[in-house]
Short mmCIF file of the N, C-alpha and C atoms (twelve columns), coordinates in Angstrom:
data_MODEL
# 
_entry.id   MODEL 
# 
loop_
_atom_site.group_PDB 
_atom_site.id 
_atom_site.type_symbol 
_atom_site.label_atom_id 
_atom_site.label_alt_id 
_atom_site.label_comp_id 
_atom_site.label_asym_id 
_atom_site.label_seq_id 
_atom_site.Cartn_x 
_atom_site.Cartn_y 
_atom_site.Cartn_z 
_atom_site.pdbx_PDB_model_num 
ATOM 1   N N  . MET A 1   91.412  173.320 120.860 1 
ATOM 2   C CA . MET A 1   91.871  172.014 120.440 1 
ATOM 3   C C  . MET A 1   93.090  172.220 119.536 1 
ATOM 4   N N  . ASP A 2   94.128  171.454 119.789 1 
ATOM 5   C CA . ASP A 2   95.346  171.641 119.009 1 
ATOM 6   C C  . ASP A 2   95.360  170.737 117.767 1 
ATOM 7   N N  . ARG A 3   96.343  170.949 116.942 1 
ATOM 8   C CA . ARG A 3   96.446  170.252 115.661 1 
ATOM 9   C C  . ARG A 3   96.508  168.734 115.848 1 
ATOM 10  N N  . ASP A 4   97.268  168.262 116.835 1 
ATOM 11  C CA . ASP A 4   97.373  166.813 117.054 1 
ATOM 12  C C  . ASP A 4   96.016  166.201 117.387 1 
ATOM 13  N N  . GLN A 5   95.224  166.907 118.181 1 
ATOM 14  C CA . GLN A 5   93.886  166.416 118.511 1 
ATOM 15  C C  . GLN A 5   92.997  166.399 117.271 1 
ATOM 16  N N  . LEU A 6   93.115  167.432 116.449 1 
ATOM 17  C CA . LEU A 6   92.338  167.460 115.207 1 
ATOM 18  C C  . LEU A 6   92.750  166.320 114.277 1 
ATOM 19  N N  . LEU A 7   94.047  166.057 114.188 1 
ATOM 20  C CA . LEU A 7   94.519  164.951 113.345 1 
ATOM 21  C C  . LEU A 7   93.998  163.603 113.847 1 
ATOM 22  N N  . THR A 8   93.930  163.439 115.150 1 
ATOM 23  C CA . THR A 8   93.380  162.207 115.717 1 
ATOM 24  C C  . THR A 8   91.927  162.032 115.293 1 
ATOM 25  N N  . ILE A 9   91.148  163.098 115.380 1 
ATOM 26  C CA . ILE A 9   89.743  163.045 114.964 1 
ATOM 27  C C  . ILE A 9   89.642  162.746 113.474 1 
ATOM 28  N N  . ILE A 10  90.482  163.386 112.682 1 
ATOM 29  C CA . ILE A 10  90.472  163.151 111.240 1 
ATOM 30  C C  . ILE A 10  90.757  161.683 110.945 1 
ATOM 31  N N  . LYS A 11  91.771  161.118 111.580 1 
ATOM 32  C CA . LYS A 11  92.133  159.719 111.335 1 
ATOM 33  C C  . LYS A 11  91.037  158.756 111.781 1 
ATOM 34  N N  . GLN A 12  90.251  159.147 112.791 1 
ATOM 35  C CA . GLN A 12  89.133  158.327 113.244 1 
ATOM 36  C C  . GLN A 12  87.934  158.423 112.310 1 
ATOM 37  N N  . ARG A 13  87.777  159.580 111.680 1 
ATOM 38  C CA . ARG A 13  86.562  159.865 110.914 1 
ATOM 39  C C  . ARG A 13  86.696  159.712 109.404 1 
ATOM 40  N N  . VAL A 14  87.902  159.885 108.878 1 
ATOM 41  C CA . VAL A 14  88.093  159.867 107.421 1 
ATOM 42  C C  . VAL A 14  88.934  158.651 107.065 1 
ATOM 43  N N  . ASN A 15  88.311  157.711 106.374 1 
ATOM 44  C CA . ASN A 15  89.008  156.448 106.097 1 
ATOM 45  C C  . ASN A 15  89.671  156.402 104.722 1 
ATOM 46  N N  . ASN A 16  89.604  157.470 103.968 1 
ATOM 47  C CA . ASN A 16  90.223  157.512 102.647 1 
ATOM 48  C C  . ASN A 16  91.557  158.259 102.778 1 
ATOM 49  N N  . GLU A 17  92.645  157.537 102.613 1 
ATOM 50  C CA . GLU A 17  93.982  158.114 102.775 1 
ATOM 51  C C  . GLU A 17  94.233  159.295 101.832 1 
ATOM 52  N N  . ASN A 18  93.689  159.215 100.627 1 
ATOM 53  C CA . ASN A 18  93.876  160.320 99.681  1 
ATOM 54  C C  . ASN A 18  93.145  161.576 100.124 1 
ATOM 55  N N  . ILE A 19  92.001  161.431 100.741 1 
ATOM 56  C CA . ILE A 19  91.276  162.598 101.264 1 
ATOM 57  C C  . ILE A 19  92.064  163.211 102.413 1 
ATOM 58  N N  . VAL A 20  92.639  162.377 103.272 1 
ATOM 59  C CA . VAL A 20  93.459  162.891 104.377 1 
ATOM 60  C C  . VAL A 20  94.666  163.652 103.810 1 
ATOM 61  N N  . LYS A 21  95.313  163.108 102.802 1 
ATOM 62  C CA . LYS A 21  96.434  163.809 102.167 1 
ATOM 63  C C  . LYS A 21  95.975  165.140 101.573 1 
ATOM 64  N N  . HIS A 22  94.810  165.135 100.973 1 
ATOM 65  C CA . HIS A 22  94.243  166.364 100.417 1 
ATOM 66  C C  . HIS A 22  93.998  167.393 101.522 1 
ATOM 67  N N  . MET A 23  93.484  166.954 102.655 1 
ATOM 68  C CA . MET A 23  93.232  167.862 103.777 1 
ATOM 69  C C  . MET A 23  94.547  168.453 104.299 1 
ATOM 70  N N  . LEU A 24  95.580  167.643 104.376 1 
ATOM 71  C CA . LEU A 24  96.895  168.128 104.806 1 
ATOM 72  C C  . LEU A 24  97.472  169.122 103.792 1 
ATOM 73  N N  . ALA A 25  97.257  168.831 102.511 1 
ATOM 74  C CA . ALA A 25  97.728  169.757 101.472 1 
ATOM 75  C C  . ALA A 25  96.988  171.087 101.553 1 
ATOM 76  N N  . MET A 26  95.706  171.030 101.809 1 
ATOM 77  C CA . MET A 26  94.930  172.267 101.935 1 
ATOM 78  C C  . MET A 26  95.353  173.050 103.177 1 
ATOM 79  N N  . GLU A 27  95.734  172.358 104.232 1 
ATOM 80  C CA . GLU A 27  96.265  173.047 105.409 1 
ATOM 81  C C  . GLU A 27  97.518  173.827 105.036 1 
ATOM 82  N N  . ALA A 28  98.438  173.168 104.341 1 
ATOM 83  C CA . ALA A 28  99.688  173.826 103.937 1 
ATOM 84  C C  . ALA A 28  99.409  174.994 102.998 1 
ATOM 85  N N  . PHE A 29  98.525  174.792 102.050 1 
ATOM 86  C CA . PHE A 29  98.147  175.861 101.110 1 
ATOM 87  C C  . PHE A 29  97.580  177.067 101.856 1 
ATOM 88  N N  . MET A 30  96.651  176.807 102.751 1 
ATOM 89  C CA . MET A 30  95.989  177.895 103.476 1 
ATOM 90  C C  . MET A 30  96.977  178.643 104.377 1 
ATOM 91  N N  . LYS A 31  97.874  177.917 105.030 1 
ATOM 92  C CA . LYS A 31  98.872  178.581 105.878 1 
ATOM 93  C C  . LYS A 31  99.805  179.454 105.045 1 
ATOM 94  N N  . ALA A 32  100.249 178.942 103.925 1 
ATOM 95  C CA . ALA A 32  101.159 179.706 103.069 1 
ATOM 96  C C  . ALA A 32  100.468 180.954 102.525 1 
ATOM 97  N N  . LEU A 33  99.244  180.815 102.110 1 
ATOM 98  C CA . LEU A 33  98.512  181.958 101.582 1 
ATOM 99  C C  . LEU A 33  98.245  182.993 102.678 1 
ATOM 100 N N  . ALA A 34  97.901  182.529 103.865 1 
ATOM 101 C CA . ALA A 34  97.689  183.447 104.988 1 
ATOM 102 C C  . ALA A 34  98.967  184.214 105.308 1 
ATOM 103 N N  . ARG A 35  100.089 183.514 105.305 1 
ATOM 104 C CA . ARG A 35  101.382 184.163 105.558 1 
ATOM 105 C C  . ARG A 35  101.642 185.248 104.511 1 
ATOM 106 N N  . TYR A 36  101.399 184.909 103.257 1 
ATOM 107 C CA . TYR A 36  101.615 185.850 102.160 1 
ATOM 108 C C  . TYR A 36  100.713 187.083 102.283 1 
ATOM 109 N N  . LEU A 37  99.487  186.863 102.719 1 
ATOM 110 C CA . LEU A 37  98.515  187.956 102.823 1 
ATOM 111 C C  . LEU A 37  98.525  188.665 104.175 1 
ATOM 112 N N  . GLY A 38  99.350  188.187 105.098 1 
ATOM 113 C CA . GLY A 38  99.401  188.793 106.422 1 
ATOM 114 C C  . GLY A 38  98.191  188.460 107.289 1 
ATOM 115 N N  . GLU A 39  97.613  187.286 107.062 1 
ATOM 116 C CA . GLU A 39  96.443  186.827 107.823 1 
ATOM 117 C C  . GLU A 39  96.878  185.830 108.894 1 
ATOM 118 N N  . ASN A 40  95.927  185.317 109.639 1 
ATOM 119 C CA . ASN A 40  96.182  184.382 110.732 1 
ATOM 120 C C  . ASN A 40  96.479  182.986 110.176 1 
ATOM 121 N N  . GLU A 41  97.760  182.623 110.160 1 
ATOM 122 C CA . GLU A 41  98.176  181.337 109.585 1 
ATOM 123 C C  . GLU A 41  97.549  180.145 110.275 1 
ATOM 124 N N  . GLU A 42  97.500  180.189 111.582 1 
ATOM 125 C CA . GLU A 42  96.975  179.031 112.320 1 
ATOM 126 C C  . GLU A 42  95.496  178.811 112.030 1 
ATOM 127 N N  . ALA A 43  94.709  179.869 112.076 1 
ATOM 128 C CA . ALA A 43  93.272  179.744 111.820 1 
ATOM 129 C C  . ALA A 43  93.016  179.284 110.386 1 
ATOM 130 N N  . TRP A 44  93.702  179.891 109.444 1 
ATOM 131 C CA . TRP A 44  93.526  179.495 108.045 1 
ATOM 132 C C  . TRP A 44  93.956  178.041 107.845 1 
ATOM 133 N N  . GLY A 45  95.065  177.644 108.492 1 
ATOM 134 C CA . GLY A 45  95.535  176.267 108.380 1 
ATOM 135 C C  . GLY A 45  94.534  175.275 108.936 1 
ATOM 136 N N  . VAL A 46  93.940  175.600 110.081 1 
ATOM 137 C CA . VAL A 46  92.931  174.714 110.671 1 
ATOM 138 C C  . VAL A 46  91.743  174.565 109.723 1 
ATOM 139 N N  . ALA A 47  91.308  175.651 109.124 1 
ATOM 140 C CA . ALA A 47  90.189  175.575 108.177 1 
ATOM 141 C C  . ALA A 47  90.527  174.615 107.031 1 
ATOM 142 N N  . GLY A 48  91.729  174.728 106.497 1 
ATOM 143 C CA . GLY A 48  92.147  173.823 105.429 1 
ATOM 144 C C  . GLY A 48  92.233  172.384 105.893 1 
ATOM 145 N N  . LEU A 49  92.736  172.197 107.098 1 
ATOM 146 C CA . LEU A 49  92.907  170.850 107.644 1 
ATOM 147 C C  . LEU A 49  91.571  170.139 107.840 1 
ATOM 148 N N  . ILE A 50  90.571  170.828 108.327 1 
ATOM 149 C CA . ILE A 50  89.312  170.159 108.690 1 
ATOM 150 C C  . ILE A 50  88.226  170.263 107.625 1 
ATOM 151 N N  . HIS A 51  88.494  170.900 106.504 1 
ATOM 152 C CA . HIS A 51  87.413  171.224 105.573 1 
ATOM 153 C C  . HIS A 51  86.654  170.020 105.023 1 
ATOM 154 N N  . ASP A 52  87.251  168.849 104.978 1 
ATOM 155 C CA . ASP A 52  86.555  167.647 104.506 1 
ATOM 156 C C  . ASP A 52  86.349  166.615 105.620 1 
ATOM 157 N N  . LEU A 53  86.322  167.069 106.843 1 
ATOM 158 C CA . LEU A 53  86.150  166.162 107.985 1 
ATOM 159 C C  . LEU A 53  84.855  165.362 107.887 1 
ATOM 160 N N  . ASP A 54  83.843  165.912 107.268 1 
ATOM 161 C CA . ASP A 54  82.559  165.215 107.152 1 
ATOM 162 C C  . ASP A 54  82.498  164.283 105.944 1 
ATOM 163 N N  . TYR A 55  83.623  163.997 105.334 1 
ATOM 164 C CA . TYR A 55  83.686  163.183 104.120 1 
ATOM 165 C C  . TYR A 55  82.987  161.834 104.271 1 
ATOM 166 N N  . ASN A 56  83.158  161.152 105.400 1 
ATOM 167 C CA . ASN A 56  82.565  159.831 105.614 1 
ATOM 168 C C  . ASN A 56  81.264  159.882 106.410 1 
ATOM 169 N N  . SER A 57  80.662  161.025 106.510 1 
ATOM 170 C CA . SER A 57  79.479  161.176 107.365 1 
ATOM 171 C C  . SER A 57  78.162  161.007 106.627 1 
ATOM 172 N N  . ASN A 58  78.212  160.481 105.421 1 
ATOM 173 C CA . ASN A 58  77.003  160.302 104.624 1 
ATOM 174 C C  . ASN A 58  76.209  161.589 104.482 1 
ATOM 175 N N  . THR A 59  76.914  162.682 104.312 1 
ATOM 176 C CA . THR A 59  76.244  163.956 104.130 1 
ATOM 177 C C  . THR A 59  75.935  164.153 102.650 1 
ATOM 178 N N  . SER A 60  74.856  164.825 102.411 1 
ATOM 179 C CA . SER A 60  74.519  165.180 101.034 1 
ATOM 180 C C  . SER A 60  75.415  166.340 100.610 1 
ATOM 181 N N  . ALA A 61  75.417  166.623 99.329  1 
ATOM 182 C CA . ALA A 61  76.205  167.766 98.836  1 
ATOM 183 C C  . ALA A 61  75.746  169.052 99.504  1 
ATOM 184 N N  . GLU A 62  74.465  169.146 99.781  1 
ATOM 185 C CA . GLU A 62  73.917  170.342 100.413 1 
ATOM 186 C C  . GLU A 62  74.360  170.489 101.872 1 
ATOM 187 N N  . GLU A 63  74.782  169.402 102.484 1 
ATOM 188 C CA . GLU A 63  75.217  169.432 103.888 1 
ATOM 189 C C  . GLU A 63  76.737  169.470 104.044 1 
ATOM 190 N N  . HIS A 64  77.451  169.147 102.960 1 
ATOM 191 C CA . HIS A 64  78.908  169.058 103.051 1 
ATOM 192 C C  . HIS A 64  79.499  170.406 103.472 1 
ATOM 193 N N  . GLY A 65  80.347  170.352 104.478 1 
ATOM 194 C CA . GLY A 65  80.944  171.559 105.030 1 
ATOM 195 C C  . GLY A 65  80.204  172.050 106.261 1 
ATOM 196 N N  . LEU A 66  78.945  171.685 106.380 1 
ATOM 197 C CA . LEU A 66  78.139  172.093 107.532 1 
ATOM 198 C C  . LEU A 66  78.236  171.074 108.669 1 
ATOM 199 N N  . LYS A 67  78.361  169.825 108.324 1 
ATOM 200 C CA . LYS A 67  78.396  168.734 109.309 1 
ATOM 201 C C  . LYS A 67  79.673  168.771 110.162 1 
ATOM 202 N N  . THR A 68  80.714  169.390 109.642 1 
ATOM 203 C CA . THR A 68  81.991  169.449 110.367 1 
ATOM 204 C C  . THR A 68  81.827  170.093 111.738 1 
ATOM 205 N N  . ARG A 69  81.065  171.177 111.816 1 
ATOM 206 C CA . ARG A 69  80.839  171.830 113.107 1 
ATOM 207 C C  . ARG A 69  80.225  170.845 114.097 1 
ATOM 208 N N  . GLU A 70  79.205  170.124 113.662 1 
ATOM 209 C CA . GLU A 70  78.531  169.158 114.527 1 
ATOM 210 C C  . GLU A 70  79.500  168.072 115.010 1 
ATOM 211 N N  . ILE A 71  80.306  167.560 114.093 1 
ATOM 212 C CA . ILE A 71  81.279  166.521 114.448 1 
ATOM 213 C C  . ILE A 71  82.241  167.039 115.516 1 
ATOM 214 N N  . LEU A 72  82.783  168.223 115.302 1 
ATOM 215 C CA . LEU A 72  83.769  168.755 116.241 1 
ATOM 216 C C  . LEU A 72  83.138  169.152 117.569 1 
ATOM 217 N N  . GLU A 73  81.913  169.627 117.556 1 
ATOM 218 C CA . GLU A 73  81.242  169.938 118.816 1 
ATOM 219 C C  . GLU A 73  80.980  168.669 119.616 1 
ATOM 220 N N  . GLU A 74  80.653  167.574 118.937 1 
ATOM 221 C CA . GLU A 74  80.496  166.276 119.611 1 
ATOM 222 C C  . GLU A 74  81.795  165.844 120.274 1 
ATOM 223 N N  . GLU A 75  82.918  166.224 119.686 1 
ATOM 224 C CA . GLU A 75  84.239  165.885 120.213 1 
ATOM 225 C C  . GLU A 75  84.704  166.879 121.286 1 
ATOM 226 N N  . GLY A 76  83.866  167.872 121.583 1 
ATOM 227 C CA . GLY A 76  84.225  168.867 122.590 1 
ATOM 228 C C  . GLY A 76  85.135  169.959 122.080 1 
ATOM 229 N N  . CYS A 77  85.178  170.120 120.774 1 
ATOM 230 C CA . CYS A 77  86.060  171.095 120.157 1 
ATOM 231 C C  . CYS A 77  85.326  172.407 119.929 1 
ATOM 232 N N  . CYS A 78  85.980  173.471 120.301 1 
ATOM 233 C CA . CYS A 78  85.412  174.798 120.098 1 
ATOM 234 C C  . CYS A 78  86.379  175.597 119.231 1 
ATOM 235 N N  . LEU A 79  85.971  175.886 118.016 1 
ATOM 236 C CA . LEU A 79  86.784  176.687 117.097 1 
ATOM 237 C C  . LEU A 79  86.046  177.981 116.800 1 
ATOM 238 N N  . SER A 80  86.750  178.917 116.224 1 
ATOM 239 C CA . SER A 80  86.141  180.216 115.941 1 
ATOM 240 C C  . SER A 80  85.081  180.109 114.849 1 
ATOM 241 N N  . GLU A 81  84.157  181.026 114.893 1 
ATOM 242 C CA . GLU A 81  83.107  181.100 113.872 1 
ATOM 243 C C  . GLU A 81  83.721  181.319 112.490 1 
ATOM 244 N N  . ASP A 82  84.815  182.072 112.420 1 
ATOM 245 C CA . ASP A 82  85.474  182.318 111.132 1 
ATOM 246 C C  . ASP A 82  85.962  181.021 110.488 1 
ATOM 247 N N  . ILE A 83  86.461  180.094 111.310 1 
ATOM 248 C CA . ILE A 83  86.929  178.808 110.773 1 
ATOM 249 C C  . ILE A 83  85.740  178.010 110.244 1 
ATOM 250 N N  . PHE A 84  84.670  177.928 111.039 1 
ATOM 251 C CA . PHE A 84  83.502  177.181 110.582 1 
ATOM 252 C C  . PHE A 84  82.872  177.819 109.343 1 
ATOM 253 N N  . GLN A 85  82.901  179.132 109.249 1 
ATOM 254 C CA . GLN A 85  82.371  179.833 108.072 1 
ATOM 255 C C  . GLN A 85  83.185  179.460 106.828 1 
ATOM 256 N N  . ALA A 86  84.506  179.468 106.957 1 
ATOM 257 C CA . ALA A 86  85.355  179.117 105.811 1 
ATOM 258 C C  . ALA A 86  85.107  177.679 105.368 1 
ATOM 259 N N  . VAL A 87  84.985  176.773 106.331 1 
ATOM 260 C CA . VAL A 87  84.737  175.364 106.011 1 
ATOM 261 C C  . VAL A 87  83.395  175.210 105.302 1 
ATOM 262 N N  . ALA A 88  82.374  175.865 105.816 1 
ATOM 263 C CA . ALA A 88  81.052  175.772 105.184 1 
ATOM 264 C C  . ALA A 88  81.074  176.386 103.792 1 
ATOM 265 N N  . ALA A 89  81.737  177.533 103.651 1 
ATOM 266 C CA . ALA A 89  81.722  178.259 102.383 1 
ATOM 267 C C  . ALA A 89  82.540  177.581 101.291 1 
ATOM 268 N N  . HIS A 90  83.408  176.636 101.650 1 
ATOM 269 C CA . HIS A 90  84.203  175.995 100.592 1 
ATOM 270 C C  . HIS A 90  83.315  175.188 99.642  1 
ATOM 271 N N  . ASN A 91  82.087  174.929 100.040 1 
ATOM 272 C CA . ASN A 91  81.143  174.160 99.230  1 
ATOM 273 C C  . ASN A 91  79.884  174.983 98.931  1 
ATOM 274 N N  . TRP A 92  80.063  176.269 98.782  1 
ATOM 275 C CA . TRP A 92  78.904  177.161 98.689  1 
ATOM 276 C C  . TRP A 92  78.035  176.936 97.470  1 
ATOM 277 N N  . SER A 93  78.570  176.356 96.409  1 
ATOM 278 C CA . SER A 93  77.734  176.107 95.236  1 
ATOM 279 C C  . SER A 93  76.644  175.081 95.536  1 
ATOM 280 N N  . ASP A 94  76.873  174.227 96.538  1 
ATOM 281 C CA . ASP A 94  75.875  173.221 96.914  1 
ATOM 282 C C  . ASP A 94  75.108  173.585 98.186  1 
ATOM 283 N N  . ASN A 95  75.821  174.101 99.199  1 
ATOM 284 C CA . ASN A 95  75.142  174.336 100.487 1 
ATOM 285 C C  . ASN A 95  74.666  175.768 100.680 1 
ATOM 286 N N  . LYS A 96  74.959  176.635 99.732  1 
ATOM 287 C CA . LYS A 96  74.478  178.029 99.703  1 
ATOM 288 C C  . LYS A 96  75.026  178.906 100.826 1 
ATOM 289 N N  . VAL A 97  76.122  178.483 101.493 1 
ATOM 290 C CA . VAL A 97  76.809  179.340 102.462 1 
ATOM 291 C C  . VAL A 97  77.849  180.129 101.675 1 
ATOM 292 N N  . GLU A 98  77.545  181.378 101.407 1 
ATOM 293 C CA . GLU A 98  78.394  182.186 100.539 1 
ATOM 294 C C  . GLU A 98  79.685  182.610 101.225 1 
ATOM 295 N N  . PRO A 99  80.788  182.575 100.482 1 
ATOM 296 C CA . PRO A 99  82.053  183.099 101.012 1 
ATOM 297 C C  . PRO A 99  81.919  184.595 101.265 1 
ATOM 298 N N  . LYS A 100 82.466  185.042 102.404 1 
ATOM 299 C CA . LYS A 100 82.393  186.455 102.769 1 
ATOM 300 C C  . LYS A 100 83.768  187.063 102.992 1 
ATOM 301 N N  . LYS A 101 84.641  186.313 103.615 1 
ATOM 302 C CA . LYS A 101 85.956  186.830 104.012 1 
ATOM 303 C C  . LYS A 101 87.047  186.189 103.158 1 
ATOM 304 N N  . PRO A 102 88.234  186.763 103.207 1 
ATOM 305 C CA . PRO A 102 89.332  186.205 102.394 1 
ATOM 306 C C  . PRO A 102 89.594  184.715 102.643 1 
ATOM 307 N N  . ALA A 103 89.510  184.260 103.885 1 
ATOM 308 C CA . ALA A 103 89.747  182.833 104.156 1 
ATOM 309 C C  . ALA A 103 88.697  181.965 103.485 1 
ATOM 310 N N  . ASP A 104 87.466  182.431 103.447 1 
ATOM 311 C CA . ASP A 104 86.398  181.679 102.788 1 
ATOM 312 C C  . ASP A 104 86.719  181.503 101.304 1 
ATOM 313 N N  . TRP A 105 87.083  182.615 100.672 1 
ATOM 314 C CA . TRP A 105 87.396  182.579 99.241  1 
ATOM 315 C C  . TRP A 105 88.653  181.759 98.969  1 
ATOM 316 N N  . ALA A 106 89.621  181.849 99.862  1 
ATOM 317 C CA . ALA A 106 90.866  181.099 99.673  1 
ATOM 318 C C  . ALA A 106 90.605  179.599 99.711  1 
ATOM 319 N N  . LEU A 107 89.833  179.158 100.694 1 
ATOM 320 C CA . LEU A 107 89.543  177.727 100.819 1 
ATOM 321 C C  . LEU A 107 88.697  177.242 99.638  1 
ATOM 322 N N  . PHE A 108 87.711  178.020 99.273  1 
ATOM 323 C CA . PHE A 108 86.889  177.663 98.116  1 
ATOM 324 C C  . PHE A 108 87.745  177.561 96.850  1 
ATOM 325 N N  . SER A 109 88.585  178.565 96.615  1 
ATOM 326 C CA . SER A 109 89.408  178.585 95.405  1 
ATOM 327 C C  . SER A 109 90.454  177.489 95.403  1 
ATOM 328 N N  . GLY A 110 91.103  177.283 96.525  1 
ATOM 329 C CA . GLY A 110 92.137  176.249 96.605  1 
ATOM 330 C C  . GLY A 110 91.589  174.841 96.466  1 
ATOM 331 N N  . ASP A 111 90.347  174.660 96.884  1 
ATOM 332 C CA . ASP A 111 89.725  173.337 96.853  1 
ATOM 333 C C  . ASP A 111 89.037  173.053 95.525  1 
ATOM 334 N N  . SER A 112 88.892  174.064 94.711  1 
ATOM 335 C CA . SER A 112 88.157  173.891 93.430  1 
ATOM 336 C C  . SER A 112 89.010  173.241 92.374  1 
# 
């Protein structure tokens, strides 16, 4: 699924304009950091872009970051496990999905 398709889903699912702006900012942050560290810019950017996709899904704090996979699978989207891990781990203090890789820590730190 490409960025335009993800943005369409975001605009359908997230009704708070400030949250959408925050998601776009996190995409830019993650891409820049990936570039600096020699990591995969596109994958890191996607993680930043979708990390709050479940914002309007009435998820509890314990579920935040986990529901995104379900939403995107319903939309027929298949992303890498590394992206879903980073998205889940950005809220690890509540959902107990611990950051393991640099992208996980980057998203958690940038979003804090």
